[in-house]
Every structure is written in structure tokens, then in C-alpha cells.
């Protein structure tokens, strides 16, 4: 039997951890691989929540997060520290996911050592290098030299092929976030106590229609975040709804939302949720307001419409399928489109019943098989 192929999976944020733990599980269970994990801890607390629930213990924890860290300082530290791990491990492949600073730095460190890179969730493009920022450029950089591009959808594959990527290196695998959602949903069903932290809110808002919300994008800091807060305040003037908003820890989000929304009876500003609780929020919400990428994929898997508070999206599949709609950060538009879904059953049903284009929950195994070739 051939010696197992050493795979080093590198990630640093909560979304990366969610989308990669199904692959880490699959690699760990597959005798074809010697699986190793390196985390940058670009997001410390939120990352640790996912590691704990998914029972992933990193072999290397770089703990790079520092208060007020600039993008260039983070990039430089990540590049150097991930490089040291690569020199110690000498893997056959490096796996990265998505578009964070950790992804770009990890991939470049591997490239400098001529180690092939597998890019999970490859091919997402918004067409605007400043929306989302800096993620759009991060993923484009990795796309120029990855040896294996695991595109979540046909649209992502086509974007790569338009950039003259070698077709032999591009494979449509589905999105591992659907694998993760299936896994955590089954875990919560077996252990209901995992989501008991929302019980009080569910009781408090019994009989109301719940809107779930997330907002954290850098390009929305400033006026965009103020507009979003204004829109939520106006929506919350309705007596029939309640907003549950896990507020991102970044001061650019936290300060604005607390100033505008704290004290409103039917708005719950809560701490960031761990993954099981967030999956529960998706389940109990009637619709989602978000500027997140992952929510655009997760909510439709549960039949929940998504209004995307951004000017562009690198996930146009959801918009094309009808599961998501771009509403930008204009307060009037956010209010109008939210109330349309609340008050027009046909409009709501059209989005809720649209086909989710992002996967079937079998993506991690497909990626394993590609890495074994």
C-alpha cells in the first residue's frame, strides 16, 4: 500500500472552520491521508467555538490575532508563521478555503515552497476588487496558482475557465457548508441541549415572526452600517416581528448597532452564536438579513429567503436561483424588500421554495477523492 499522502489544512476564521471541518473529518477517516491542521486564529474566540463543537484539535495554533491589527501586519505575520509550519511538516498538499487573509498567506507560503495548493470554494467572483474587500483579491490571487480548484457550483467553475484556468484542475464539488449544516443539524437533533441558549428568546418572541440578521463586512463600515441600523430600527417598529441579531465583535459594528438598536423591545442584540445556535437561528427565522457570504448558502438549504445587504455578491447562483436578493445598504430598499417578504405570501413562497444551488452534503468526500488522485 502506498504511503499516506500528507495534507496540511490551513484556516483561521469561523467561516473557514465551518466549511473545512467536514473535510478534516473525512481526511482523518481516510487511510489514504495523513491529515494535519494548522490554524492562524485570525478570529480567536469564534474560531474556537467551531473547533470545540466539531472536535477538531489543531496540530499547530499560531494565535495571530492582536487588537487593532492592520491587514498588512496580519498578512506578514501569517505568511512567516505558516511558512515555518510548512517547513516543519513538508506536506504533499496544502488545503485552504475561501478568501480570507489566512487563505492568501497560506497559499503563497505553499507556493514559495512549490507545494501544490487545493483551493476549496474556488471561483467565487463579484467582479469588483473592493466589494467584498479584501476578499475578492485574496481569492483571485489564490486562483492564479492553485493546483486543484474545488468549485462549489457551475457558475464558479465557469468563472475560473474564463480566467484561462487549466480545465483539468477545475472540479465542481458542491459547497462543504451544506455538509457542515447537515452534520450540525443531526448533532443538535441528537443533543437538543446544544441550542438551549436561545430558549429564552424563543419564549420572549413567541407568536412573532423572527428575522435573523448578521452584518460585519468591512466595505459596509461607516455609512453602510448606519443605514443598516436605521433600516432595522424602522422594520422593528412593526408589532408582528422580532429581530435576533448576533452582533459581530468588531467595534465598527458593535458600537453602531448598540447606539441605534439597544433597548428596542423586539430587537435582541446578542453575543455571536456558536455554530449549533446559529443553525437553530436559521431554523426559527422566517427570513435572513445579512451581508455574510455563508448565510447566502446556508439559509436556502433550510428554505429561508435571504436579503443580501451588499452591492455585489460573489455568489450570484443564489440570486439567479431566486433564493437570495441583493438589496444593498440603502435603508429604504432594505425596509421595502423586507416588508414585501413579510406581507406578500407569493413573494415569500417564490424565494423559500427556490432550489438551493450550493450542494448536496457530499462535497467533502468528493474533495478527498480528488486529493487522492
mmCIF file of C-alpha atoms in Angstrom:
data_model
loop_
_atom_site.group_PDB
_atom_site.id
_atom_site.type_symbol
_atom_site.label_atom_id
_atom_site.label_comp_id
_atom_site.label_asym_id
_atom_site.label_seq_id
_atom_site.Cartn_x
_atom_site.Cartn_y
_atom_site.Cartn_z
ATOM 1 C CA UNK A 1 0.000 0.000 0.000
ATOM 2 C CA UNK A 2 1.254 3.479 -0.882
ATOM 3 C CA UNK A 3 2.384 5.757 1.917
ATOM 4 C CA UNK A 4 -0.421 8.093 3.023
ATOM 5 C CA UNK A 5 -0.417 11.476 1.373
ATOM 6 C CA UNK A 6 0.231 14.259 3.911
ATOM 7 C CA UNK A 7 -2.387 17.010 3.757
ATOM 8 C CA UNK A 8 -1.995 20.238 5.734
ATOM 9 C CA UNK A 9 -5.293 22.110 6.076
ATOM 10 C CA UNK A 10 -4.826 25.789 6.930
ATOM 11 C CA UNK A 11 -7.562 28.122 8.175
ATOM 12 C CA UNK A 12 -8.106 30.930 10.648
ATOM 13 C CA UNK A 13 -11.682 32.209 10.884
ATOM 14 C CA UNK A 14 -15.060 30.870 11.958
ATOM 15 C CA UNK A 15 -16.468 30.586 8.398
ATOM 16 C CA UNK A 16 -13.369 28.720 7.213
ATOM 17 C CA UNK A 17 -13.595 26.349 10.171
ATOM 18 C CA UNK A 18 -17.271 25.623 9.462
ATOM 19 C CA UNK A 19 -16.586 24.901 5.817
ATOM 20 C CA UNK A 20 -13.449 22.844 6.435
ATOM 21 C CA UNK A 21 -14.318 20.681 9.425
ATOM 22 C CA UNK A 22 -16.316 18.236 7.240
ATOM 23 C CA UNK A 23 -13.220 17.853 5.061
ATOM 24 C CA UNK A 24 -10.937 17.454 8.097
ATOM 25 C CA UNK A 25 -13.273 14.727 9.391
ATOM 26 C CA UNK A 26 -13.211 12.993 6.011
ATOM 27 C CA UNK A 27 -9.410 13.206 5.715
ATOM 28 C CA UNK A 28 -8.951 11.904 9.268
ATOM 29 C CA UNK A 29 -11.139 8.885 8.497
ATOM 30 C CA UNK A 30 -9.434 8.066 5.183
ATOM 31 C CA UNK A 31 -6.338 5.808 5.314
ATOM 32 C CA UNK A 32 -5.090 7.384 2.085
ATOM 33 C CA UNK A 33 -4.137 10.513 4.045
ATOM 34 C CA UNK A 34 -2.011 11.752 6.917
ATOM 35 C CA UNK A 35 -4.118 14.758 7.902
ATOM 36 C CA UNK A 36 -2.629 17.744 9.739
ATOM 37 C CA UNK A 37 -4.329 21.006 10.742
ATOM 38 C CA UNK A 38 -2.857 24.489 11.172
ATOM 39 C CA UNK A 39 -4.954 27.413 12.417
ATOM 40 C CA UNK A 40 -3.843 31.024 12.273
ATOM 41 C CA UNK A 41 -6.573 32.047 14.758
ATOM 42 C CA UNK A 42 -7.284 35.161 12.703
ATOM 43 C CA UNK A 43 -10.611 35.066 14.617
ATOM 44 C CA UNK A 44 -9.761 33.630 18.027
ATOM 45 C CA UNK A 45 -12.964 33.215 20.011
ATOM 46 C CA UNK A 46 -15.302 32.483 17.111
ATOM 47 C CA UNK A 47 -12.835 30.002 15.646
ATOM 48 C CA UNK A 48 -12.502 28.154 18.954
ATOM 49 C CA UNK A 49 -16.280 27.686 19.163
ATOM 50 C CA UNK A 50 -16.292 25.747 15.906
ATOM 51 C CA UNK A 51 -13.203 23.719 16.773
ATOM 52 C CA UNK A 52 -14.856 22.653 20.016
ATOM 53 C CA UNK A 53 -18.225 21.614 18.583
ATOM 54 C CA UNK A 54 -16.611 19.823 15.623
ATOM 55 C CA UNK A 55 -13.979 18.151 17.824
ATOM 56 C CA UNK A 56 -11.055 19.377 15.715
ATOM 57 C CA UNK A 57 -7.761 19.742 17.589
ATOM 58 C CA UNK A 58 -5.172 21.688 15.554
ATOM 59 C CA UNK A 59 -1.622 20.392 15.345
ATOM 60 C CA UNK A 60 -0.415 23.994 15.003
ATOM 61 C CA UNK A 61 -2.132 27.053 16.526
ATOM 62 C CA UNK A 62 -0.422 30.297 15.504
ATOM 63 C CA UNK A 63 -2.655 32.606 17.592
ATOM 64 C CA UNK A 64 -2.021 35.567 15.294
ATOM 65 C CA UNK A 65 -4.851 37.808 16.447
ATOM 66 C CA UNK A 66 -3.889 41.085 18.139
ATOM 67 C CA UNK A 67 -6.073 44.153 18.894
ATOM 68 C CA UNK A 68 -6.325 46.669 16.066
ATOM 69 C CA UNK A 69 -4.117 44.621 13.765
ATOM 70 C CA UNK A 70 -3.777 46.041 10.242
ATOM 71 C CA UNK A 71 -4.230 43.884 7.169
ATOM 72 C CA UNK A 72 -0.609 44.229 6.138
ATOM 73 C CA UNK A 73 0.653 43.310 9.626
ATOM 74 C CA UNK A 74 -1.650 40.276 9.728
ATOM 75 C CA UNK A 75 -0.616 39.209 6.228
ATOM 76 C CA UNK A 76 3.086 39.488 7.027
ATOM 77 C CA UNK A 77 2.798 37.528 10.279
ATOM 78 C CA UNK A 78 0.605 34.854 8.696
ATOM 79 C CA UNK A 79 2.984 34.393 5.768
ATOM 80 C CA UNK A 80 6.021 33.960 8.010
ATOM 81 C CA UNK A 81 4.385 31.757 10.657
ATOM 82 C CA UNK A 82 2.561 29.483 8.197
ATOM 83 C CA UNK A 83 5.838 29.182 6.305
ATOM 84 C CA UNK A 84 7.519 27.855 9.446
ATOM 85 C CA UNK A 85 4.803 25.222 9.808
ATOM 86 C CA UNK A 86 5.232 24.172 6.185
ATOM 87 C CA UNK A 87 8.975 23.781 6.703
ATOM 88 C CA UNK A 88 8.335 21.576 9.731
ATOM 89 C CA UNK A 89 5.583 19.455 8.163
ATOM 90 C CA UNK A 90 6.662 19.301 4.476
ATOM 91 C CA UNK A 91 3.158 18.299 3.324
ATOM 92 C CA UNK A 92 2.264 16.899 -0.087
ATOM 93 C CA UNK A 93 -0.687 19.291 -0.364
ATOM 94 C CA UNK A 94 -1.881 22.441 1.377
ATOM 95 C CA UNK A 95 -5.651 22.933 1.569
ATOM 96 C CA UNK A 96 -7.172 26.402 2.010
ATOM 97 C CA UNK A 97 -10.786 27.534 1.820
ATOM 98 C CA UNK A 98 -12.367 30.710 0.586
ATOM 99 C CA UNK A 99 -10.917 34.175 0.663
ATOM 100 C CA UNK A 100 -9.504 35.352 3.999
ATOM 101 C CA UNK A 101 -6.090 36.833 4.663
ATOM 102 C CA UNK A 102 -5.097 33.437 6.103
ATOM 103 C CA UNK A 103 -6.073 31.782 2.811
ATOM 104 C CA UNK A 104 -3.947 34.119 0.696
ATOM 105 C CA UNK A 105 -0.950 33.998 3.033
ATOM 106 C CA UNK A 106 -1.141 30.221 3.454
ATOM 107 C CA UNK A 107 -1.387 29.640 -0.271
ATOM 108 C CA UNK A 108 1.517 31.980 -1.055
ATOM 109 C CA UNK A 109 3.675 30.332 1.619
ATOM 110 C CA UNK A 110 2.964 26.969 -0.026
ATOM 111 C CA UNK A 111 3.706 28.372 -3.476
ATOM 112 C CA UNK A 112 7.067 29.699 -2.274
ATOM 113 C CA UNK A 113 7.925 26.096 -1.359
ATOM 114 C CA UNK A 114 6.424 24.623 -4.564
ATOM 115 C CA UNK A 115 3.827 22.704 -2.557
ATOM 116 C CA UNK A 116 0.583 22.258 -4.522
ATOM 117 C CA UNK A 117 -2.449 24.116 -3.206
ATOM 118 C CA UNK A 118 -6.025 22.827 -3.127
ATOM 119 C CA UNK A 119 -8.454 25.750 -3.047
ATOM 120 C CA UNK A 120 -11.835 24.802 -1.593
ATOM 121 C CA UNK A 121 -14.699 27.100 -2.658
ATOM 122 C CA UNK A 122 -12.730 28.296 -5.664
ATOM 123 C CA UNK A 123 -14.042 30.527 -8.424
ATOM 124 C CA UNK A 124 -16.216 32.961 -6.490
ATOM 125 C CA UNK A 125 -16.112 36.365 -8.169
ATOM 126 C CA UNK A 126 -18.014 39.593 -7.577
ATOM 127 C CA UNK A 127 -16.237 41.452 -10.374
ATOM 128 C CA UNK A 128 -15.316 44.357 -8.065
ATOM 129 C CA UNK A 129 -11.979 44.289 -6.226
ATOM 130 C CA UNK A 130 -13.392 46.464 -3.429
ATOM 131 C CA UNK A 131 -16.626 44.505 -2.856
ATOM 132 C CA UNK A 132 -16.062 42.423 -0.811
ATOM 133 C CA UNK A 133 -12.781 43.897 0.359
ATOM 134 C CA UNK A 134 -10.171 42.436 0.686
ATOM 135 C CA UNK A 135 -11.723 39.039 -0.003
ATOM 136 C CA UNK A 136 -12.196 39.481 -3.744
ATOM 137 C CA UNK A 137 -8.471 39.983 -4.339
ATOM 138 C CA UNK A 138 -7.493 37.277 -1.831
ATOM 139 C CA UNK A 139 -9.366 34.615 -3.766
ATOM 140 C CA UNK A 140 -8.254 35.903 -7.148
ATOM 141 C CA UNK A 141 -4.619 35.661 -6.013
ATOM 142 C CA UNK A 142 -5.017 32.028 -4.948
ATOM 143 C CA UNK A 143 -6.868 31.274 -8.170
ATOM 144 C CA UNK A 144 -3.818 32.168 -10.250
ATOM 145 C CA UNK A 145 -1.668 29.280 -8.999
ATOM 146 C CA UNK A 146 -3.763 26.680 -7.143
ATOM 147 C CA UNK A 147 -3.163 23.166 -8.463
ATOM 148 C CA UNK A 148 -6.688 21.983 -7.615
ATOM 149 C CA UNK A 149 -9.734 24.245 -7.766
ATOM 150 C CA UNK A 150 -12.784 22.825 -5.951
ATOM 151 C CA UNK A 151 -15.564 24.979 -7.368
ATOM 152 C CA UNK A 152 -18.832 24.862 -5.430
ATOM 153 C CA UNK A 153 -21.050 25.445 -8.475
ATOM 154 C CA UNK A 154 -21.063 25.505 -12.269
ATOM 155 C CA UNK A 155 -21.002 29.313 -12.116
ATOM 156 C CA UNK A 156 -17.795 29.264 -10.067
ATOM 157 C CA UNK A 157 -16.246 26.753 -12.473
ATOM 158 C CA UNK A 158 -17.151 28.935 -15.447
ATOM 159 C CA UNK A 159 -15.573 31.979 -13.784
ATOM 160 C CA UNK A 160 -12.300 30.090 -13.439
ATOM 161 C CA UNK A 161 -12.383 28.867 -17.020
ATOM 162 C CA UNK A 162 -12.939 32.445 -18.240
ATOM 163 C CA UNK A 163 -9.675 33.320 -16.461
ATOM 164 C CA UNK A 164 -7.894 30.658 -18.551
ATOM 165 C CA UNK A 165 -7.511 28.244 -15.639
ATOM 166 C CA UNK A 166 -6.484 24.774 -16.811
ATOM 167 C CA UNK A 167 -9.791 22.872 -17.110
ATOM 168 C CA UNK A 168 -8.111 19.688 -15.842
ATOM 169 C CA UNK A 169 -7.581 21.365 -12.460
ATOM 170 C CA UNK A 170 -11.166 22.607 -12.007
ATOM 171 C CA UNK A 171 -13.840 20.358 -10.468
ATOM 172 C CA UNK A 172 -17.381 21.111 -9.308
ATOM 173 C CA UNK A 173 -17.674 19.600 -5.831
ATOM 174 C CA UNK A 174 -20.595 21.460 -4.234
ATOM 175 C CA UNK A 175 -20.067 23.595 -1.154
ATOM 176 C CA UNK A 176 -18.860 21.988 2.060
ATOM 177 C CA UNK A 177 -21.040 24.387 4.069
ATOM 178 C CA UNK A 178 -24.001 22.142 3.228
ATOM 179 C CA UNK A 179 -22.061 19.147 4.587
ATOM 180 C CA UNK A 180 -21.473 21.137 7.776
ATOM 181 C CA UNK A 181 -25.108 22.184 8.101
ATOM 182 C CA UNK A 182 -26.306 18.589 7.712
ATOM 183 C CA UNK A 183 -23.759 17.432 10.297
ATOM 184 C CA UNK A 184 -24.626 20.047 12.914
ATOM 185 C CA UNK A 185 -28.380 19.634 12.362
ATOM 186 C CA UNK A 186 -28.067 15.907 13.080
ATOM 187 C CA UNK A 187 -25.947 16.643 16.151
ATOM 188 C CA UNK A 188 -28.491 19.125 17.510
ATOM 189 C CA UNK A 189 -31.312 16.646 16.914
ATOM 190 C CA UNK A 190 -29.405 14.075 18.974
ATOM 191 C CA UNK A 191 -28.380 16.625 21.642
ATOM 192 C CA UNK A 192 -31.079 19.352 21.932
ATOM 193 C CA UNK A 193 -29.266 20.897 24.884
ATOM 194 C CA UNK A 194 -26.673 22.242 22.464
ATOM 195 C CA UNK A 195 -29.095 25.042 21.496
ATOM 196 C CA UNK A 196 -30.704 25.763 24.868
ATOM 197 C CA UNK A 197 -29.115 29.229 24.847
ATOM 198 C CA UNK A 198 -31.844 30.552 22.547
ATOM 199 C CA UNK A 199 -34.738 29.154 24.587
ATOM 200 C CA UNK A 200 -35.386 32.387 26.493
ATOM 201 C CA UNK A 201 -35.529 34.421 23.273
ATOM 202 C CA UNK A 202 -37.804 31.876 21.642
ATOM 203 C CA UNK A 203 -40.165 32.220 24.622
ATOM 204 C CA UNK A 204 -39.895 36.017 24.653
ATOM 205 C CA UNK A 205 -40.714 36.264 20.955
ATOM 206 C CA UNK A 206 -43.358 33.522 20.838
ATOM 207 C CA UNK A 207 -46.029 34.439 18.295
ATOM 208 C CA UNK A 208 -43.790 36.887 16.451
ATOM 209 C CA UNK A 209 -42.192 36.361 13.050
ATOM 210 C CA UNK A 210 -38.450 36.187 13.599
ATOM 211 C CA UNK A 211 -35.956 37.906 11.322
ATOM 212 C CA UNK A 212 -32.398 36.649 11.706
ATOM 213 C CA UNK A 213 -29.628 39.095 10.983
ATOM 214 C CA UNK A 214 -25.860 39.271 10.598
ATOM 215 C CA UNK A 215 -23.658 42.150 9.484
ATOM 216 C CA UNK A 216 -19.889 42.512 9.541
ATOM 217 C CA UNK A 217 -18.485 43.361 6.091
ATOM 218 C CA UNK A 218 -15.615 45.846 6.044
ATOM 219 C CA UNK A 219 -16.989 47.630 2.981
ATOM 220 C CA UNK A 220 -20.160 48.415 4.975
ATOM 221 C CA UNK A 221 -18.302 50.093 7.858
ATOM 222 C CA UNK A 222 -19.342 53.723 8.293
ATOM 223 C CA UNK A 223 -22.369 54.946 6.360
ATOM 224 C CA UNK A 224 -23.392 51.462 5.247
ATOM 225 C CA UNK A 225 -23.577 50.194 8.822
ATOM 226 C CA UNK A 226 -25.514 53.289 9.908
ATOM 227 C CA UNK A 227 -28.010 52.737 7.084
ATOM 228 C CA UNK A 228 -28.440 49.078 8.029
ATOM 229 C CA UNK A 229 -29.099 50.055 11.652
ATOM 230 C CA UNK A 230 -31.647 52.645 10.522
ATOM 231 C CA UNK A 231 -33.432 50.070 8.382
ATOM 232 C CA UNK A 232 -33.633 47.575 11.235
ATOM 233 C CA UNK A 233 -34.971 50.266 13.557
ATOM 234 C CA UNK A 234 -37.745 51.022 11.074
ATOM 235 C CA UNK A 235 -38.577 47.364 10.494
ATOM 236 C CA UNK A 236 -38.690 46.835 14.251
ATOM 237 C CA UNK A 237 -41.483 49.405 14.541
ATOM 238 C CA UNK A 238 -43.816 46.638 13.376
ATOM 239 C CA UNK A 239 -45.504 44.788 16.188
ATOM 240 C CA UNK A 240 -45.587 41.407 14.451
ATOM 241 C CA UNK A 241 -41.840 40.812 14.064
ATOM 242 C CA UNK A 242 -38.757 40.293 16.205
ATOM 243 C CA UNK A 243 -35.134 40.646 15.132
ATOM 244 C CA UNK A 244 -32.435 38.373 16.547
ATOM 245 C CA UNK A 245 -29.047 39.874 15.756
ATOM 246 C CA UNK A 246 -25.799 38.186 16.868
ATOM 247 C CA UNK A 247 -23.582 41.280 16.781
ATOM 248 C CA UNK A 248 -20.060 40.926 15.432
ATOM 249 C CA UNK A 249 -17.338 41.826 17.919
ATOM 250 C CA UNK A 250 -15.698 44.375 15.611
ATOM 251 C CA UNK A 251 -16.164 47.877 17.132
ATOM 252 C CA UNK A 252 -17.200 49.217 13.716
ATOM 253 C CA UNK A 253 -20.281 47.002 14.002
ATOM 254 C CA UNK A 254 -20.797 46.742 17.739
ATOM 255 C CA UNK A 255 -20.745 50.481 18.505
ATOM 256 C CA UNK A 256 -23.156 51.443 15.731
ATOM 257 C CA UNK A 257 -25.704 48.723 16.435
ATOM 258 C CA UNK A 258 -25.726 49.287 20.182
ATOM 259 C CA UNK A 259 -26.182 53.027 19.729
ATOM 260 C CA UNK A 260 -29.078 52.641 17.288
ATOM 261 C CA UNK A 261 -30.862 49.463 18.387
ATOM 262 C CA UNK A 262 -30.188 48.776 22.071
ATOM 263 C CA UNK A 263 -33.337 48.984 24.168
ATOM 264 C CA UNK A 264 -35.841 48.196 21.399
ATOM 265 C CA UNK A 265 -38.357 45.695 22.772
ATOM 266 C CA UNK A 266 -38.422 43.429 19.739
ATOM 267 C CA UNK A 267 -34.718 43.555 18.809
ATOM 268 C CA UNK A 268 -32.326 41.192 20.574
ATOM 269 C CA UNK A 269 -28.698 42.235 20.230
ATOM 270 C CA UNK A 270 -26.845 39.152 21.399
ATOM 271 C CA UNK A 271 -23.300 37.851 21.530
ATOM 272 C CA UNK A 272 -22.005 35.957 18.469
ATOM 273 C CA UNK A 273 -23.504 32.489 18.373
ATOM 274 C CA UNK A 274 -21.661 29.217 18.235
ATOM 275 C CA UNK A 275 -22.416 27.075 15.220
ATOM 276 C CA UNK A 276 -25.242 24.932 16.686
ATOM 277 C CA UNK A 277 -27.049 28.028 17.949
ATOM 278 C CA UNK A 278 -26.610 29.759 14.607
ATOM 279 C CA UNK A 279 -28.083 26.740 12.838
ATOM 280 C CA UNK A 280 -31.007 26.996 15.285
ATOM 281 C CA UNK A 281 -31.444 30.686 14.429
ATOM 282 C CA UNK A 282 -31.638 29.754 10.746
ATOM 283 C CA UNK A 283 -34.308 27.202 11.608
ATOM 284 C CA UNK A 284 -36.550 29.540 13.600
ATOM 285 C CA UNK A 285 -36.113 32.619 11.373
ATOM 286 C CA UNK A 286 -38.669 33.449 8.715
ATOM 287 C CA UNK A 287 -36.029 35.249 6.657
ATOM 288 C CA UNK A 288 -32.414 36.408 6.948
ATOM 289 C CA UNK A 289 -30.931 39.875 6.540
ATOM 290 C CA UNK A 290 -27.191 39.585 6.026
ATOM 291 C CA UNK A 291 -24.036 40.858 4.395
ATOM 292 C CA UNK A 292 -22.352 37.498 5.011
ATOM 293 C CA UNK A 293 -21.315 35.088 2.301
ATOM 294 C CA UNK A 294 -22.018 31.832 4.091
ATOM 295 C CA UNK A 295 -25.581 32.733 5.080
ATOM 296 C CA UNK A 296 -26.407 33.085 1.378
ATOM 297 C CA UNK A 297 -25.606 29.374 1.070
ATOM 298 C CA UNK A 298 -26.899 28.058 4.399
ATOM 299 C CA UNK A 299 -30.312 29.692 4.680
ATOM 300 C CA UNK A 300 -31.627 28.434 1.320
ATOM 301 C CA UNK A 301 -30.766 24.876 2.373
ATOM 302 C CA UNK A 302 -33.460 25.369 5.038
ATOM 303 C CA UNK A 303 -35.904 27.181 2.733
ATOM 304 C CA UNK A 304 -35.268 30.644 4.196
ATOM 305 C CA UNK A 305 -35.142 33.702 1.885
ATOM 306 C CA UNK A 306 -32.020 35.873 2.131
ATOM 307 C CA UNK A 307 -31.839 39.622 1.593
ATOM 308 C CA UNK A 308 -28.192 40.482 0.966
ATOM 309 C CA UNK A 309 -27.174 43.909 2.248
ATOM 310 C CA UNK A 310 -24.367 44.382 -0.259
ATOM 311 C CA UNK A 311 -23.978 45.986 -3.669
ATOM 312 C CA UNK A 312 -22.474 42.867 -5.254
ATOM 313 C CA UNK A 313 -22.205 39.193 -4.444
ATOM 314 C CA UNK A 314 -19.661 36.576 -5.386
ATOM 315 C CA UNK A 315 -22.491 34.050 -5.023
ATOM 316 C CA UNK A 316 -24.738 35.043 -7.957
ATOM 317 C CA UNK A 317 -26.108 31.493 -8.094
ATOM 318 C CA UNK A 318 -28.418 32.250 -5.198
ATOM 319 C CA UNK A 319 -29.698 35.425 -6.834
ATOM 320 C CA UNK A 320 -30.180 33.610 -10.148
ATOM 321 C CA UNK A 321 -31.998 30.737 -8.438
ATOM 322 C CA UNK A 322 -34.207 33.150 -6.510
ATOM 323 C CA UNK A 323 -33.098 32.129 -3.015
ATOM 324 C CA UNK A 324 -31.330 35.461 -2.397
ATOM 325 C CA UNK A 325 -31.817 39.075 -3.434
ATOM 326 C CA UNK A 326 -29.318 41.942 -3.408
ATOM 327 C CA UNK A 327 -30.723 44.945 -1.544
ATOM 328 C CA UNK A 328 -27.557 46.987 -0.902
ATOM 329 C CA UNK A 329 -27.281 49.245 2.132
ATOM 330 C CA UNK A 330 -29.940 51.818 1.254
ATOM 331 C CA UNK A 331 -32.300 51.868 4.241
ATOM 332 C CA UNK A 332 -35.432 52.461 2.149
ATOM 333 C CA UNK A 333 -34.639 49.460 -0.049
ATOM 334 C CA UNK A 334 -33.910 47.163 2.884
ATOM 335 C CA UNK A 335 -37.186 48.124 4.565
ATOM 336 C CA UNK A 336 -39.220 47.823 1.370
ATOM 337 C CA UNK A 337 -37.861 44.388 0.407
ATOM 338 C CA UNK A 338 -38.166 43.034 3.942
ATOM 339 C CA UNK A 339 -41.788 44.151 4.214
ATOM 340 C CA UNK A 340 -42.538 42.705 0.779
ATOM 341 C CA UNK A 341 -41.475 39.262 2.041
ATOM 342 C CA UNK A 342 -43.413 39.741 5.272
ATOM 343 C CA UNK A 343 -46.619 40.951 3.599
ATOM 344 C CA UNK A 344 -46.700 39.156 0.225
ATOM 345 C CA UNK A 345 -47.081 35.381 0.651
ATOM 346 C CA UNK A 346 -46.434 34.751 -3.043
ATOM 347 C CA UNK A 347 -43.164 36.699 -2.995
ATOM 348 C CA UNK A 348 -42.091 34.833 0.134
ATOM 349 C CA UNK A 349 -43.035 31.435 -1.260
ATOM 350 C CA UNK A 350 -41.157 32.069 -4.513
ATOM 351 C CA UNK A 351 -37.898 32.574 -2.606
ATOM 352 C CA UNK A 352 -38.489 29.928 0.068
ATOM 353 C CA UNK A 353 -39.201 27.189 -2.475
ATOM 354 C CA UNK A 354 -36.411 28.047 -4.916
ATOM 355 C CA UNK A 355 -33.811 25.339 -5.464
ATOM 356 C CA UNK A 356 -30.643 25.747 -3.390
ATOM 357 C CA UNK A 357 -27.769 25.649 -5.905
ATOM 358 C CA UNK A 358 -24.958 25.154 -3.386
ATOM 359 C CA UNK A 359 -24.707 21.428 -2.815
ATOM 360 C CA UNK A 360 -25.985 18.089 -1.568
ATOM 361 C CA UNK A 361 -23.864 17.483 1.545
ATOM 362 C CA UNK A 362 -21.343 15.177 -0.160
ATOM 363 C CA UNK A 363 -18.699 17.743 -1.074
ATOM 364 C CA UNK A 364 -16.011 16.712 1.429
ATOM 365 C CA UNK A 365 -15.838 13.169 0.083
ATOM 366 C CA UNK A 366 -15.534 14.442 -3.486
ATOM 367 C CA UNK A 367 -12.598 16.635 -2.458
ATOM 368 C CA UNK A 368 -10.931 13.715 -0.669
ATOM 369 C CA UNK A 369 -11.161 11.627 -3.817
ATOM 370 C CA UNK A 370 -9.616 14.419 -5.886
ATOM 371 C CA UNK A 371 -6.728 14.808 -3.431
ATOM 372 C CA UNK A 372 -6.074 11.071 -3.595
ATOM 373 C CA UNK A 373 -5.616 11.044 -7.367
#
